[in-house]
mmCIF file of C-alpha atoms (C1' of nucleotides) in Angstrom:
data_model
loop_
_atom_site.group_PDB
_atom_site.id
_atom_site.type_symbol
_atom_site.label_atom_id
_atom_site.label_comp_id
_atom_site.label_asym_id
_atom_site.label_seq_id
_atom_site.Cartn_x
_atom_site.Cartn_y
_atom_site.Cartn_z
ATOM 1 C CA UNK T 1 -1.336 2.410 0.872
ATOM 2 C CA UNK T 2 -3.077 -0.397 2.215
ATOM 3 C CA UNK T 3 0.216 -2.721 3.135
ATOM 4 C CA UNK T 4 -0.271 -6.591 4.209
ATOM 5 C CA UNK T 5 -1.592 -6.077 7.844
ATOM 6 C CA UNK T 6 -4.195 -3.608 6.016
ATOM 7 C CA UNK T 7 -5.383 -6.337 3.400
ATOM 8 C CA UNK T 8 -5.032 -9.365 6.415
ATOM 9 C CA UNK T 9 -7.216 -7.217 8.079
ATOM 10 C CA UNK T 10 -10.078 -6.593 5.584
ATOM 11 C CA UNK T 11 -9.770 -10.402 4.534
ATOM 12 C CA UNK T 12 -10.620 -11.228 8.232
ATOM 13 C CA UNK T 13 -13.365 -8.439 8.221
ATOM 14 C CA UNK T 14 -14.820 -9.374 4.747
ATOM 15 C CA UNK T 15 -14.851 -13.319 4.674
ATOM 16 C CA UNK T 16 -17.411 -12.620 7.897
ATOM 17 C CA UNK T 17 -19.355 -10.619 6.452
ATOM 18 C CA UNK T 18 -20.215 -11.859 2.641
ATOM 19 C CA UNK T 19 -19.246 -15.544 1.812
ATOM 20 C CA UNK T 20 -22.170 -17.495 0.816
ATOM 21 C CA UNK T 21 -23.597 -14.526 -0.281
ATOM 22 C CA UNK T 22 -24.370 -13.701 -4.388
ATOM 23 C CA UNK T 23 -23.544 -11.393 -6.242
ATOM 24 C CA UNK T 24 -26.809 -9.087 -7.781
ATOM 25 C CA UNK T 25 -26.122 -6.708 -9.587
ATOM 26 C CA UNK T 26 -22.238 -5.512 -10.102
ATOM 27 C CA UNK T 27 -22.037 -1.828 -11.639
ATOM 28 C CA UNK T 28 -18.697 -0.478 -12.828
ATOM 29 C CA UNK T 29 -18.279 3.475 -12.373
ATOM 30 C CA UNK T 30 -14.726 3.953 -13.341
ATOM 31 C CA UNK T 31 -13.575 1.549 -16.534
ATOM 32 C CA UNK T 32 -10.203 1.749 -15.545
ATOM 33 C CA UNK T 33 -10.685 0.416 -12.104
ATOM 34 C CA UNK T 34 -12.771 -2.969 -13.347
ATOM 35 C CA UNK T 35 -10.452 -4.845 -16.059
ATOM 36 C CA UNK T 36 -12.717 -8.014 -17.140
ATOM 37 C CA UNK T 37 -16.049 -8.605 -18.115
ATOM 38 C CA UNK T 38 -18.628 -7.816 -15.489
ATOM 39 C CA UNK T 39 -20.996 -10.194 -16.896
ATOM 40 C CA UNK T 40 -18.906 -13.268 -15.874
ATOM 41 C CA UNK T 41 -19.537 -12.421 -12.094
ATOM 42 C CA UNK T 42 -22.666 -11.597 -11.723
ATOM 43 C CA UNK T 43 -24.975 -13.947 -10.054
ATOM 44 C CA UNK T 44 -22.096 -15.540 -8.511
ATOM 45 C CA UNK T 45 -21.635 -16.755 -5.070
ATOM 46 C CA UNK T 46 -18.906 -15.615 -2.980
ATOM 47 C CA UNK T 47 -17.237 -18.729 -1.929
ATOM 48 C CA UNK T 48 -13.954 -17.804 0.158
ATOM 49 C CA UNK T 49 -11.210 -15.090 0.210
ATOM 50 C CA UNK T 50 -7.491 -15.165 -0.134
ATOM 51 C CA UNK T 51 -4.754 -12.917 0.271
ATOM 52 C CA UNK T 52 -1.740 -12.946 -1.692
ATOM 53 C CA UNK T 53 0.839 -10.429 -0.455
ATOM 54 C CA UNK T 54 -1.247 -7.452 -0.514
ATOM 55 C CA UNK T 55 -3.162 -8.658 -3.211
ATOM 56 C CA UNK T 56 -6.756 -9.892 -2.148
ATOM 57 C CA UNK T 57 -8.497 -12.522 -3.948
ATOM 58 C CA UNK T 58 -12.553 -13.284 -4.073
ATOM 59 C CA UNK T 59 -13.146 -16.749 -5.111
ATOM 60 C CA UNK T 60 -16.561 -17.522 -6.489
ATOM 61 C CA UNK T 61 -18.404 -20.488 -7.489
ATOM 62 C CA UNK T 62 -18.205 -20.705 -10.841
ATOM 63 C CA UNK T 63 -14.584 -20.623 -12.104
ATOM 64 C CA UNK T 64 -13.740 -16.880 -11.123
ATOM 65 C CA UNK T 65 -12.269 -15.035 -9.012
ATOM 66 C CA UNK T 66 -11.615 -11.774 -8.446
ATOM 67 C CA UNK T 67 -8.535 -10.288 -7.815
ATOM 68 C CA UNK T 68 -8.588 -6.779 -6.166
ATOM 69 C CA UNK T 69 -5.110 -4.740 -5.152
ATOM 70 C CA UNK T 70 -5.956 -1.311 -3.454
ATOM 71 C CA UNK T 71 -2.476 0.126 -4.355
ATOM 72 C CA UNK T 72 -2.489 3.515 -2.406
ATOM 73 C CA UNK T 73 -5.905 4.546 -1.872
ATOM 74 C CA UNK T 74 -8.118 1.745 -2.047
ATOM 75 C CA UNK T 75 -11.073 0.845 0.489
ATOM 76 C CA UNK T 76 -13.384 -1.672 0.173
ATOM 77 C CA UNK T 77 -16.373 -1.176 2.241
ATOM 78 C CA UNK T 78 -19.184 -3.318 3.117
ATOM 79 C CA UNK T 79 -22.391 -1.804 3.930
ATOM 80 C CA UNK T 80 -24.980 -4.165 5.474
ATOM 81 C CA UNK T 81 -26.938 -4.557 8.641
ATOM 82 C CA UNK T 82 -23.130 -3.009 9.837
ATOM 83 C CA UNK T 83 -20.623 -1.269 7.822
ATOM 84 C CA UNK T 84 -17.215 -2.693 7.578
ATOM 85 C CA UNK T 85 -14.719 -0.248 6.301
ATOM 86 C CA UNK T 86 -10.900 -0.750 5.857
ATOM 87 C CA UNK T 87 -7.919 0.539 3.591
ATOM 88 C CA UNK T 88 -7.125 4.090 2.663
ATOM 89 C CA UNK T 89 -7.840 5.390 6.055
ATOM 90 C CA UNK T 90 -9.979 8.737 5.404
ATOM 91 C CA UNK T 91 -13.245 10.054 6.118
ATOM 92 C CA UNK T 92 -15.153 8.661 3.468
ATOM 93 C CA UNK T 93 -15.438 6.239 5.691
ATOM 94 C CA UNK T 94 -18.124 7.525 6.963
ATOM 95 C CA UNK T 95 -19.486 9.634 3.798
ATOM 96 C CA UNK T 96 -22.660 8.282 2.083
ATOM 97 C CA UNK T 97 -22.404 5.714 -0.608
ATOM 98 C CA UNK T 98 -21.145 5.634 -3.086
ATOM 99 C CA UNK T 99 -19.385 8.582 -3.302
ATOM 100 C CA UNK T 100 -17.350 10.691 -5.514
ATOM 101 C CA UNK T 101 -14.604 7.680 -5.064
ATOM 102 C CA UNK T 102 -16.974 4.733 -5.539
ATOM 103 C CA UNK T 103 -14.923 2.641 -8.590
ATOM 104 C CA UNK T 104 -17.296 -0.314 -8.223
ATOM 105 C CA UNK T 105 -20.126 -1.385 -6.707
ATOM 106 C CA UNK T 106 -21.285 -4.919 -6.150
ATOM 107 C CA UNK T 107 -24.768 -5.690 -4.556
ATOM 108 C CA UNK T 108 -25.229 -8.683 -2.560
ATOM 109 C CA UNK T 109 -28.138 -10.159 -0.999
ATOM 110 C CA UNK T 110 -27.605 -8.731 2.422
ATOM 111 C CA UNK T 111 -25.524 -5.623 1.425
ATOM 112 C CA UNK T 112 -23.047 -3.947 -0.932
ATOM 113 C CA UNK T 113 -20.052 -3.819 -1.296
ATOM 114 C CA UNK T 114 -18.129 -0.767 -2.816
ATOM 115 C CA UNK T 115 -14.565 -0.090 -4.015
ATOM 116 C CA UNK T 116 -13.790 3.599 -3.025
ATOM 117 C CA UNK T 117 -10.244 4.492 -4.946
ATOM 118 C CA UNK T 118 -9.492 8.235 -4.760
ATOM 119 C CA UNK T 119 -6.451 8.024 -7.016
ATOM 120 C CA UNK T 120 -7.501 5.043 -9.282
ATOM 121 C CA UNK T 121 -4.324 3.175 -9.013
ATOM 122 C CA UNK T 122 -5.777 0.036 -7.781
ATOM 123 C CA UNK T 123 -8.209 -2.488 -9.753
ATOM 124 C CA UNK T 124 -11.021 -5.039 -9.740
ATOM 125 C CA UNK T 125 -9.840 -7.575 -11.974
ATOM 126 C CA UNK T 126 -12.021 -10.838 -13.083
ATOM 127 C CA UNK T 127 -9.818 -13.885 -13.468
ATOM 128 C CA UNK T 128 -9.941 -17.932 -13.962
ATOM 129 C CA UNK T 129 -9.962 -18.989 -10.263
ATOM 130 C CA UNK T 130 -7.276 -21.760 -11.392
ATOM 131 C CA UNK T 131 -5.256 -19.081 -13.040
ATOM 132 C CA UNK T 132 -4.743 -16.500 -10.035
ATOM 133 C CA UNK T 133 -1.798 -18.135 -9.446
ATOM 134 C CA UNK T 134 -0.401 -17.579 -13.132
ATOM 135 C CA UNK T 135 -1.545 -13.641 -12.554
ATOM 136 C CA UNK T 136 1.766 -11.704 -13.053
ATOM 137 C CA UNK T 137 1.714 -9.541 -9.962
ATOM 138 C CA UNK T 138 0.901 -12.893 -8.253
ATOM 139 C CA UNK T 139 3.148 -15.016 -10.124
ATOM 140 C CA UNK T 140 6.291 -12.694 -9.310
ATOM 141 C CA UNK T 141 5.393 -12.063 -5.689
ATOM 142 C CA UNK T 142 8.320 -13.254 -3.433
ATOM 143 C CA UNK T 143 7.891 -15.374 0.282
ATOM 144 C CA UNK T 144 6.347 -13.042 3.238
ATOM 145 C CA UNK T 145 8.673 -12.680 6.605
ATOM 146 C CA UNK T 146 6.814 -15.650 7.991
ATOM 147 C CA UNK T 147 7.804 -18.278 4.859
ATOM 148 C CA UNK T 148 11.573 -16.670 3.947
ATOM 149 C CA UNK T 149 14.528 -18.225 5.627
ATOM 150 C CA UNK T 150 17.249 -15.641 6.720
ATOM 151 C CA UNK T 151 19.708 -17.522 4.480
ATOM 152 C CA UNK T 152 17.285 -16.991 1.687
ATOM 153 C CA UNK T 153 16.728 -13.446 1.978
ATOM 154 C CA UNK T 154 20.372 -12.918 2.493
ATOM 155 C CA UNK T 155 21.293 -14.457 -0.859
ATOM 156 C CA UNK T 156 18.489 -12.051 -2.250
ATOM 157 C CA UNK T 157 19.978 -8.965 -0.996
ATOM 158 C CA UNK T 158 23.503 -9.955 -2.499
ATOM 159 C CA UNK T 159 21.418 -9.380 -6.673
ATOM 160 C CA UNK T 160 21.072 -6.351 -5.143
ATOM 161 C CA UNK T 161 23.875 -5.035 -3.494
ATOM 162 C CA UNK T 162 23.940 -1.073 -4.704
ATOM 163 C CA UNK T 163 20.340 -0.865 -4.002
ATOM 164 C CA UNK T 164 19.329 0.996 -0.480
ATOM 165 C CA UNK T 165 18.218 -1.565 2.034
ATOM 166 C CA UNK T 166 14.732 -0.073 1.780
ATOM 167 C CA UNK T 167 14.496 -0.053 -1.501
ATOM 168 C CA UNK T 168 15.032 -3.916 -1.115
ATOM 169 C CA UNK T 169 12.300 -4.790 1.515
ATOM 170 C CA UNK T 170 9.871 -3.045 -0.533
ATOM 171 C CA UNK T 171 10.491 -4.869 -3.465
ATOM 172 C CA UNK T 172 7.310 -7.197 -3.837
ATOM 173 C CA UNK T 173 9.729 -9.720 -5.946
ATOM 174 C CA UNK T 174 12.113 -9.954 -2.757
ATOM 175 C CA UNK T 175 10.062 -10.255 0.426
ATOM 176 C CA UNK T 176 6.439 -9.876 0.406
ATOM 177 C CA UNK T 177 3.816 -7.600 2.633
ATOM 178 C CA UNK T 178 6.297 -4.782 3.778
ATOM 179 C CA UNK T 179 5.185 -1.390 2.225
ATOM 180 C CA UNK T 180 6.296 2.343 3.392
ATOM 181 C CA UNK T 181 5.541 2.406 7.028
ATOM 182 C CA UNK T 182 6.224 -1.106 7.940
ATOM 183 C CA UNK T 183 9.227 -0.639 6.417
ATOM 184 C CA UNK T 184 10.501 2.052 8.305
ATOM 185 C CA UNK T 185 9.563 0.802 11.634
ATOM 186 C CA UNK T 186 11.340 -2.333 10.668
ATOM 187 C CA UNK T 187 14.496 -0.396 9.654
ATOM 188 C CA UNK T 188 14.262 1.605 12.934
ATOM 189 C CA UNK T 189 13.177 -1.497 14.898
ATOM 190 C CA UNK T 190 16.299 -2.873 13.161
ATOM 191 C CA UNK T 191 18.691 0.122 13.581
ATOM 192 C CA UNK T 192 19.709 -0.320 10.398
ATOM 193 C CA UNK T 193 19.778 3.149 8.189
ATOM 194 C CA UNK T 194 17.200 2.785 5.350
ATOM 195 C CA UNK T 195 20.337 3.921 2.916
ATOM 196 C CA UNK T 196 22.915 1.221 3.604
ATOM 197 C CA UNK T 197 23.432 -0.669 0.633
ATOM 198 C CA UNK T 198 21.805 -4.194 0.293
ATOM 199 C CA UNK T 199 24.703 -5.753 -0.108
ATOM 200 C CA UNK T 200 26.473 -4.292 3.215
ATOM 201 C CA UNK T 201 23.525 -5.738 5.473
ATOM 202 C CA UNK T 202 25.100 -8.536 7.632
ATOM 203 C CA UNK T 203 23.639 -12.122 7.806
ATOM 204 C CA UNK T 204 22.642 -11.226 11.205
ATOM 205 C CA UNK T 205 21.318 -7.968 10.276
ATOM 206 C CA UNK T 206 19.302 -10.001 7.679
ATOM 207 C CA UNK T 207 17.549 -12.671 10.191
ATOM 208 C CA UNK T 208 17.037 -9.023 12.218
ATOM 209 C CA UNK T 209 15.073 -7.511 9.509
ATOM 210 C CA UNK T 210 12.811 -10.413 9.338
ATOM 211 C CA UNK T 211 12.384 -11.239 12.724
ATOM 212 C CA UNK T 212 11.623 -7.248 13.065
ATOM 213 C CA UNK T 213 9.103 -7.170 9.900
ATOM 214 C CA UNK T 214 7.188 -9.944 11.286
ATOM 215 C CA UNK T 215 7.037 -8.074 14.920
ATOM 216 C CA UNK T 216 5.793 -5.043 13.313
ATOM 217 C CA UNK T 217 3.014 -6.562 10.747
ATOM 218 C CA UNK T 218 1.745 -9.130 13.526
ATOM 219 C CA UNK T 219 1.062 -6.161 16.075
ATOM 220 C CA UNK T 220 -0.782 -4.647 13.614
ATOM 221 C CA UNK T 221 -3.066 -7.154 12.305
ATOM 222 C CA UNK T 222 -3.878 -7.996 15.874
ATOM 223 C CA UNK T 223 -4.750 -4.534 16.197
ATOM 224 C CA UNK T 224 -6.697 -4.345 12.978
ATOM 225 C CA UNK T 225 -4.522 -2.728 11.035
ATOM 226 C CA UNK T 226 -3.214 0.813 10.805
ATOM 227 C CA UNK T 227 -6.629 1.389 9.341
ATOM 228 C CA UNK T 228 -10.072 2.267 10.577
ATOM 229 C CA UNK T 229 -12.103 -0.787 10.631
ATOM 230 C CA UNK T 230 -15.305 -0.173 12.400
ATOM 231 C CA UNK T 231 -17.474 2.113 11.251
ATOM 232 C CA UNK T 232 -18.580 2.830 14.857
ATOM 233 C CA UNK T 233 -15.000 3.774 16.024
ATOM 234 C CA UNK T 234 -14.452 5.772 12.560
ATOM 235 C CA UNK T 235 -16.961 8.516 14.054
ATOM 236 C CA UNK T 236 -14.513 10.684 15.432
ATOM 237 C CA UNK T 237 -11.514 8.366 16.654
ATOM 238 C CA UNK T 238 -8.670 6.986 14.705
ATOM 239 C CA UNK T 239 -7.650 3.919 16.758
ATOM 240 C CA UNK T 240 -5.634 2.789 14.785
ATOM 241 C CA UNK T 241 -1.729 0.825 14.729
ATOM 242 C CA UNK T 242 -0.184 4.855 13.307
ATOM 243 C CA UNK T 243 -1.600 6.345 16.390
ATOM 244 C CA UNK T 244 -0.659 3.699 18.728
ATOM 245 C CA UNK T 245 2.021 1.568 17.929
ATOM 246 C CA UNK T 246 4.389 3.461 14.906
ATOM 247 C CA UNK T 247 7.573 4.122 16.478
ATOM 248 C CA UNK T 248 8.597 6.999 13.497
ATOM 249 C CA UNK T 249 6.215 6.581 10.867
ATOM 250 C CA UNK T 250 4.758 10.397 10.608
ATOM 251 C CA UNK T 251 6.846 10.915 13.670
ATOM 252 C CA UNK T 252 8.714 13.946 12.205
ATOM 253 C CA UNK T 253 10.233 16.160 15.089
ATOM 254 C CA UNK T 254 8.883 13.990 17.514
ATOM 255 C CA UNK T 255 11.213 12.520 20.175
ATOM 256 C CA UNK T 256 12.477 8.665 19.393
ATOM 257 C CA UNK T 257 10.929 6.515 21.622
ATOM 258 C CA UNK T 258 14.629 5.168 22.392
ATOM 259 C CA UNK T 259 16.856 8.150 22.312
ATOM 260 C CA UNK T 260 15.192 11.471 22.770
ATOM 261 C CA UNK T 261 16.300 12.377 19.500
ATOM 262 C CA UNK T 262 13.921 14.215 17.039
ATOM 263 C CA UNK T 263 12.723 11.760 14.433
ATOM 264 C CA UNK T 264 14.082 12.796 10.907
ATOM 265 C CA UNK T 265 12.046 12.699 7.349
ATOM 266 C CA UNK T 266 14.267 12.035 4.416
ATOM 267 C CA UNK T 267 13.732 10.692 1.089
ATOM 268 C CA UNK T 268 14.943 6.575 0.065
ATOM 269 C CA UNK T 269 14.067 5.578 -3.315
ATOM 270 C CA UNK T 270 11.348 7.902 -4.211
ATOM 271 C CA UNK T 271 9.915 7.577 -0.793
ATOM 272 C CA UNK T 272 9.336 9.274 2.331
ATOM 273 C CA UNK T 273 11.522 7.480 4.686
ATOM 274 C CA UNK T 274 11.034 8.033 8.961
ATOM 275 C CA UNK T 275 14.919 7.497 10.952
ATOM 276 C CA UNK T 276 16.229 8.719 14.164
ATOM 277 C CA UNK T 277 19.284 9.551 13.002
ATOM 278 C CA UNK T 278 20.718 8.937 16.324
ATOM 279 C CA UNK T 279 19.577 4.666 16.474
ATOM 280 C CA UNK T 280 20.235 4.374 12.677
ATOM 281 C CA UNK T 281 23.575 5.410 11.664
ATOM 282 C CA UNK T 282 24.537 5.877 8.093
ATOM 283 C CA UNK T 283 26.935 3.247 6.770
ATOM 284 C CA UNK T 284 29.830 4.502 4.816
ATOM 285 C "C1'" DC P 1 20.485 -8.120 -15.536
ATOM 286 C "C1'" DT P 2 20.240 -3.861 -12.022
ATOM 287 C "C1'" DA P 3 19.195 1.003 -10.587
ATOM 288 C "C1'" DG P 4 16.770 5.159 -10.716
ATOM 289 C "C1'" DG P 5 13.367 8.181 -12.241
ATOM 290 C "C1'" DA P 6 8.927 9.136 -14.429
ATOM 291 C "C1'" DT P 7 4.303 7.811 -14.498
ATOM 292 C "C1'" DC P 8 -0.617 6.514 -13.577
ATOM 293 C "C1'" DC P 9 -4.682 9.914 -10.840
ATOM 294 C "C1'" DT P 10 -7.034 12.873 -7.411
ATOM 295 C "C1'" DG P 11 -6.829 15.541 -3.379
ATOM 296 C "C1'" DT P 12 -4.770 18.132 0.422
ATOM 297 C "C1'" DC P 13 -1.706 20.996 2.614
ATOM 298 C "C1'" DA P 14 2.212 24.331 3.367
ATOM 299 C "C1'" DG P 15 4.067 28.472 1.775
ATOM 300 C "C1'" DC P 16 3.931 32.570 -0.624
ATOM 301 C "C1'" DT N 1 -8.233 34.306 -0.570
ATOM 302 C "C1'" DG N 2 -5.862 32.293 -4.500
ATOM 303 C "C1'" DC N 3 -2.171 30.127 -6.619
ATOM 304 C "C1'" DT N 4 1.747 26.791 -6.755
ATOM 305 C "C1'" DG N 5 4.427 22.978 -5.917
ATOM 306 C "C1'" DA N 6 5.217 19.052 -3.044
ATOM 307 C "C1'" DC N 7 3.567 15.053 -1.466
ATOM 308 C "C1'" DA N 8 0.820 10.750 -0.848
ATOM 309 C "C1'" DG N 9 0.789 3.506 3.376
ATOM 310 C "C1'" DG N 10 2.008 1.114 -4.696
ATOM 311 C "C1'" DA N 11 3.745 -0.915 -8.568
ATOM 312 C "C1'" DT N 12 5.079 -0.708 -13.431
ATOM 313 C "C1'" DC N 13 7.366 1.070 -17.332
ATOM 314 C "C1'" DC N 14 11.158 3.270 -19.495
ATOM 315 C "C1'" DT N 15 15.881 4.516 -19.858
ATOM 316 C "C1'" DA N 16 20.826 4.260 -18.951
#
DNA sequence: CTAGGATCCTGTCAGC
DNA sequence: TGCTGACAGGATCCTA
């Protein structure tokens, strides 16, 4: 769930709140969601935090790192003098910890941090801090919107020429950060209908996607992310980039903010996919 | 090689 | 109320 402005957003939060702080005690609830040995982190200082894509990295200081991706319903969750809370937005937020969803918990000197995974489909994982770049998620991960040239991505879309456009911008391996709703409100932002073929998309239509993709994730990290971030706010209000800013992410029925027309849900590659059907035409 | 569907897992919600 | 199927802000694996 958690897409790049989501991860940008806790990396921000998090590098505030526990570098220079060590590691305690580390306790693994859930097996699956820890791959590594736990021993070869604890009593480890946090040294600085990364963010590959929507992959988040801890570096520590001595030759690890950890590598954490939240997939769907991830949250990591610091809870110190404050609580900072951000990923899966839901209201175990504010729920005592751990909880039922606690995966992992690591205690620091001045707080603790827990990873909260409803569905399990994200990980902890222990690596050689001069390997994360040789990690296999990592290694494969393509250029975000703000590195890519249009010419670049272009060329990219032409391997993949039979797949729907939004299939393409959610491939990691093609352009990095974009998940489900920042790829629809690029599409929309884009007019472009999230079926056309990859192939059919224009050179201009191309630079457009970017340019759009970059609009969309930037005015959500400045907002925090579509996520709840404070654990103040979290008490009742959701201010949050879905609420505010989404144009036809979970806008079904509702009126585009162009046209008037009622925003549409279909399904694109597995997915649940926002148009107005009116500002995105289908491509024949 | 690409494209599409199933799959990992838990929880919630709409519809009967 | 209880059951059932669909669906979920992700990525990988398997098959054609």
């Amino acid at each position: 769930m958690p897409e790049l402005p989501e991860v940008e957003t806790i990396k921000r939060g998090l590098s505030n709140l526990i570098i220079k702080q060590k590691i305690k005690k580390a306790k693994v609830l859930c097996e699956k969601s820890f791959v590594g040995k736990i021993e070869e982190i604890k009593s480890a200082t946090i040294e600085n935090l990364r963010r590959f894509g929507k992959a988040i990295v801890i570096d520590l200081n001595n030759g690890k790192s950890l590598m954490i991706h939240l997939r769907m319903t991830g949250q990591l969750i610091y809870d110190g003098k404050e609580r900072y809370a951000a990923g899966h937005p839901s209201d175990n937020f504010l729920d005592n910890l751990p909880n039922k969803q606690t995966r992992v918990i690591l205690e620091l000197e001045n707080g603790t941090l827990y990873f909260n995974d409803q569905r399990k489909f994200g990980f902890i994982k222990v690596l050689e801090t001069k390997e994360v770049e040789n990690d296999p998620f990592i290694k494969k991960l393509a250029k975000e919107p703000w590195d890519i040239t249009p010419e670049e991505f272009y060329q990219k879309l032409q391997k993949h020429q039979n797949s729907p456009i939004k299939a393409t911008i959610l491939d990691q391996t093609i352009i990095a950060g974009l998940g489900n709703i920042y790829a629809d409100e690029t599409l929309f932002m884009s007019k472009i209908h999230p079926t056309t073929k990859s192939g059919q998309i224009t050179k201009n239509q191309a630079k457009t996607i970017i340019e759009n993709a970059k609009k969309v994730m930037e005015k959500s990290i400045d907002s925090g992310g579509s996520t709840l971030k404070d654990y103040k706010k979290a008490d009742g209000t959701k201010g949050d980039y879905l609420d505010k800013f989404a144009q036809v992410f979970n806008k079904k029925g509702q009126p585009c903010p162009v046209c008037k027309t009622p925003i549409k849900k279909i399904k694109v590659a597995g997915r649940g996919t926002h148009i107005c059907p009116h500002c995105q035409k289908e491509k024949k």
